[in-house]
Amino acid sequence: MSKDFHPTMDPTKMGLGRSIAVLTSGGDAQGMNAAVRATVRVGLYAGAKVYFVHEGYQGLVDGGDNIRPATWESVSMMLQLGGTVIGSARSEDFRTREGRMKGACNLVKLGITNLCVIGGDGSLTGANQFRTEWSGLLDDLVKAGKITAAEAKKSSHLNIVGMVGSIDNDFCGTDMTIGTDSALHRIMEVVDAITTTAQRSDITVTASSIHQRTFILEVMGRHCGYLALVTALACGADWVFIPEMPPDDGWENHLCRRLTDQRGRGCRLNVIIVAEGAMSRDGKLITSDQIKKLVTDRLGFDTRTTILGHVQRGGTPSAFDRILGSRMGVEAVMALMEATPDTPACVVSLSGNLAVRLPLMECVQVTKDVTAAMAEGRFDDAIKLRGKSFQNNWNTYKLLAHINPPDVKSNINVAIMNIGAPCAGMNAAVRSAVRMGIIQGHTMLAVHDGFDGLAHGQIEPITWTSVTGWTGIGGSMLGTKRTLPGKLLEEISLNIAKFNIHALVIIGGFEAYVGGLELVQAREKYEEMCIPMVVIPATVSNNVPGSDFSIGADTALNTITSTCDRIKQSAAGTKRRVFIVETMGGYCGYLATMAGLAAGADAAYIFEEKFGIKDLEMNVEHLVEKMKTTVKRGLILRNENSNANYTTDFIFSLYSEEGKGIFDCRKNVLGHMQQGGTPTPFDRTFGTKMGAKSVRWLSEKLKECYRHGRIFANTPDSACVLGMRKRALTFQPLSELKGDTDFEHRIPKTQWWLKIRPIMKILAKYDIKLDTSEHADMEHVIKKSSSLGK
């Protein structure tokens, strides 16, 4: 966000006298409806008229009933629907100047001079061309007598803003496009389902057993390998084929050797992921059937092929895509309201956890540059042009999948442990940390049951094959406890010496952070604690200082969101019903806030934002008014520790009493279901990258701390939290984070997501003021991509 302050501006009057049209174009993607809903509601909030353009650009050309006013109620119950409810079509008519003239005429007649386009690069390029030609189209319409000179003057300038909806994540300039995360959810559901029979490493089978299989999965991505690459990371695939980086010549021998080696190590399941646009160095397609024939003919392995197809486009959007679409929709309306005739057409993008604006045609150009680089055989350039995020995914995959453990050992022992409550994604972090350590020649030690296990010697070597298949398993395979090390320091120091532990990876929540601090403070008394340590945040509560995201929070968020969908659905029809849902999170309101945004809640009560009886009264009155509309459902979320007196039972009783004769209430406490389940693709890949990066960092620290034949680390930067901060993964000393920590309530003092809370309230139709004093400046793709994902 820029610090250039605007003149004070009432956000509810920014759009007075203006009209906005929103359309979806090209292939549909889950989450488009969230973007449409946010655009409509924020447009109405700003005082503008908002129109739906049905059936994409074809509807723009045809006009008539295809361009209709949008109301608050008309976008209700859209969030959980896949695809796009306003329709999408590929329009040949709009490709012609005559078609664009018809579209311009339809907009001028309705006084629409702001257009929001949700689609892929083709759709956004078309929008930019439309804007560039606008004055010429109006001149031609005046000459043809289709519009008057006065109408042309009134509509003399067209503002364009784009949001990228594409499951392939093939648009440069944004970390994620709307629909990509949901597509990954569909893919991982299939991967988990078809690999279950072969993944049971606890069953002893013979080498010839039918349960030893090779699975080949073909996923979408004709020109972009993102889905294939992230799927490979998320499921620990043995090989991935992507168009940006074809395999070296002779890959057939390499692949067969790799599969054979994996079988030799005891792996009973091989997974190969293929992007539909995968090709060889000479530009020939590499198909799943071709790979199957190779593996079957040369190795005789039982090999199965699955082509996922359009199942990847289907289903309900993930929580991430709903939040992404909602945030982008808000930013898109703000961009339109602030645009001047000199402002280039922009696209709203995601960079880390920031919504940013980029010049649309810069992004389109870089996207085209990727295609050109692939066509010219400049594959390293193609990977770089995709951005740092893609590049880091590729490098992590290569390190974990294509490098064999070295013959020479480093004589370094790295211990790894889980602390606090279990959460989905912990095992993915352990797996990648173990394998990265082994790749670097270290001996990896598993500590069972957290600091208790470290104190009582529950420590054993953990091998490459023992972590096979861990990415898709929820909870903690190592076992975890909440015990802090403070009272066990003597025993812990003895075991660090006994097992010759040179470095420590601590994966967990707030207890992991506090435990790490206690070990650092104990360095003064116990020399054994003077070893490099890294804390990887892993907790559903997302309350670890030093990181905007924690492993496990995304899985919990999706669990809450899908449960809220089902709860809301039970009141479909004519029932007037309000649901009170209690979420986990301790004192941290992240889950309640983000689930509120993803599920379309009317309110989310959290500890960080104090509330009293007047707020509760206002919320009840809001719901009473809502029940007079066509929307007969209400959803209220409450963080478990949001207020000691206004408990879930109290709020339920209050709403039940005040709603008598208007609505009835139901109460749901979601409890520990939020901690369990299969990890989402985000938590698998986030855990994988965090685990790998932490061990590589420890290896560098060990070199720095090696003096006189021994390891001695006592500087603040030798014990860090690895966290995502805005746009980058960074290591921050534990001791430096103390100042930003509320230890009593186990939360960071500053939390980025609090700035998103007003969006939820505006989308729920509360009369609040959106802060427009800070706004997003237009950035540039090259500058942005160079800082991403470091």
GROMACS .gro file of C-alpha atoms in nm, residues 581-590 592 604-608 637-643 648:
model
   24
  581VAL     CA    1  -2.075  -2.095   1.473
  582GLU     CA    2  -1.780  -2.110   1.713
  583THR     CA    3  -1.434  -2.149   1.562
  584MET     CA    4  -1.096  -2.237   1.714
  585GLY     CA    5  -0.794  -2.008   1.721
  586GLY     CA    6  -0.733  -1.937   2.089
  587TYR     CA    7  -0.724  -1.558   2.118
  588CYS     CA    8  -0.637  -1.516   1.750
  589GLY     CA    9  -0.929  -1.419   1.527
  590TYR     CA   10  -0.770  -1.522   1.197
  592ALA     CA   11  -1.313  -1.652   1.232
  604ALA     CA   12  -1.730  -1.244   1.312
  605TYR     CA   13  -1.657  -1.174   1.677
  606ILE     CA   14  -1.287  -1.180   1.766
  607PHE     CA   15  -1.069  -1.091   2.063
  608GLU     CA   16  -0.858  -0.835   1.871
  637LEU     CA   17  -1.893  -1.661   1.359
  638ARG     CA   18  -1.737  -1.632   1.703
  639ASN     CA   19  -1.373  -1.698   1.785
  640GLU     CA   20  -1.358  -1.926   2.091
  641ASN     CA   21  -1.180  -1.673   2.316
  642SER     CA   22  -1.321  -1.353   2.171
  643ASN     CA   23  -1.485  -1.249   2.500
  648THR     CA   24  -2.125  -1.857   2.234
   0.00000   0.00000   0.00000
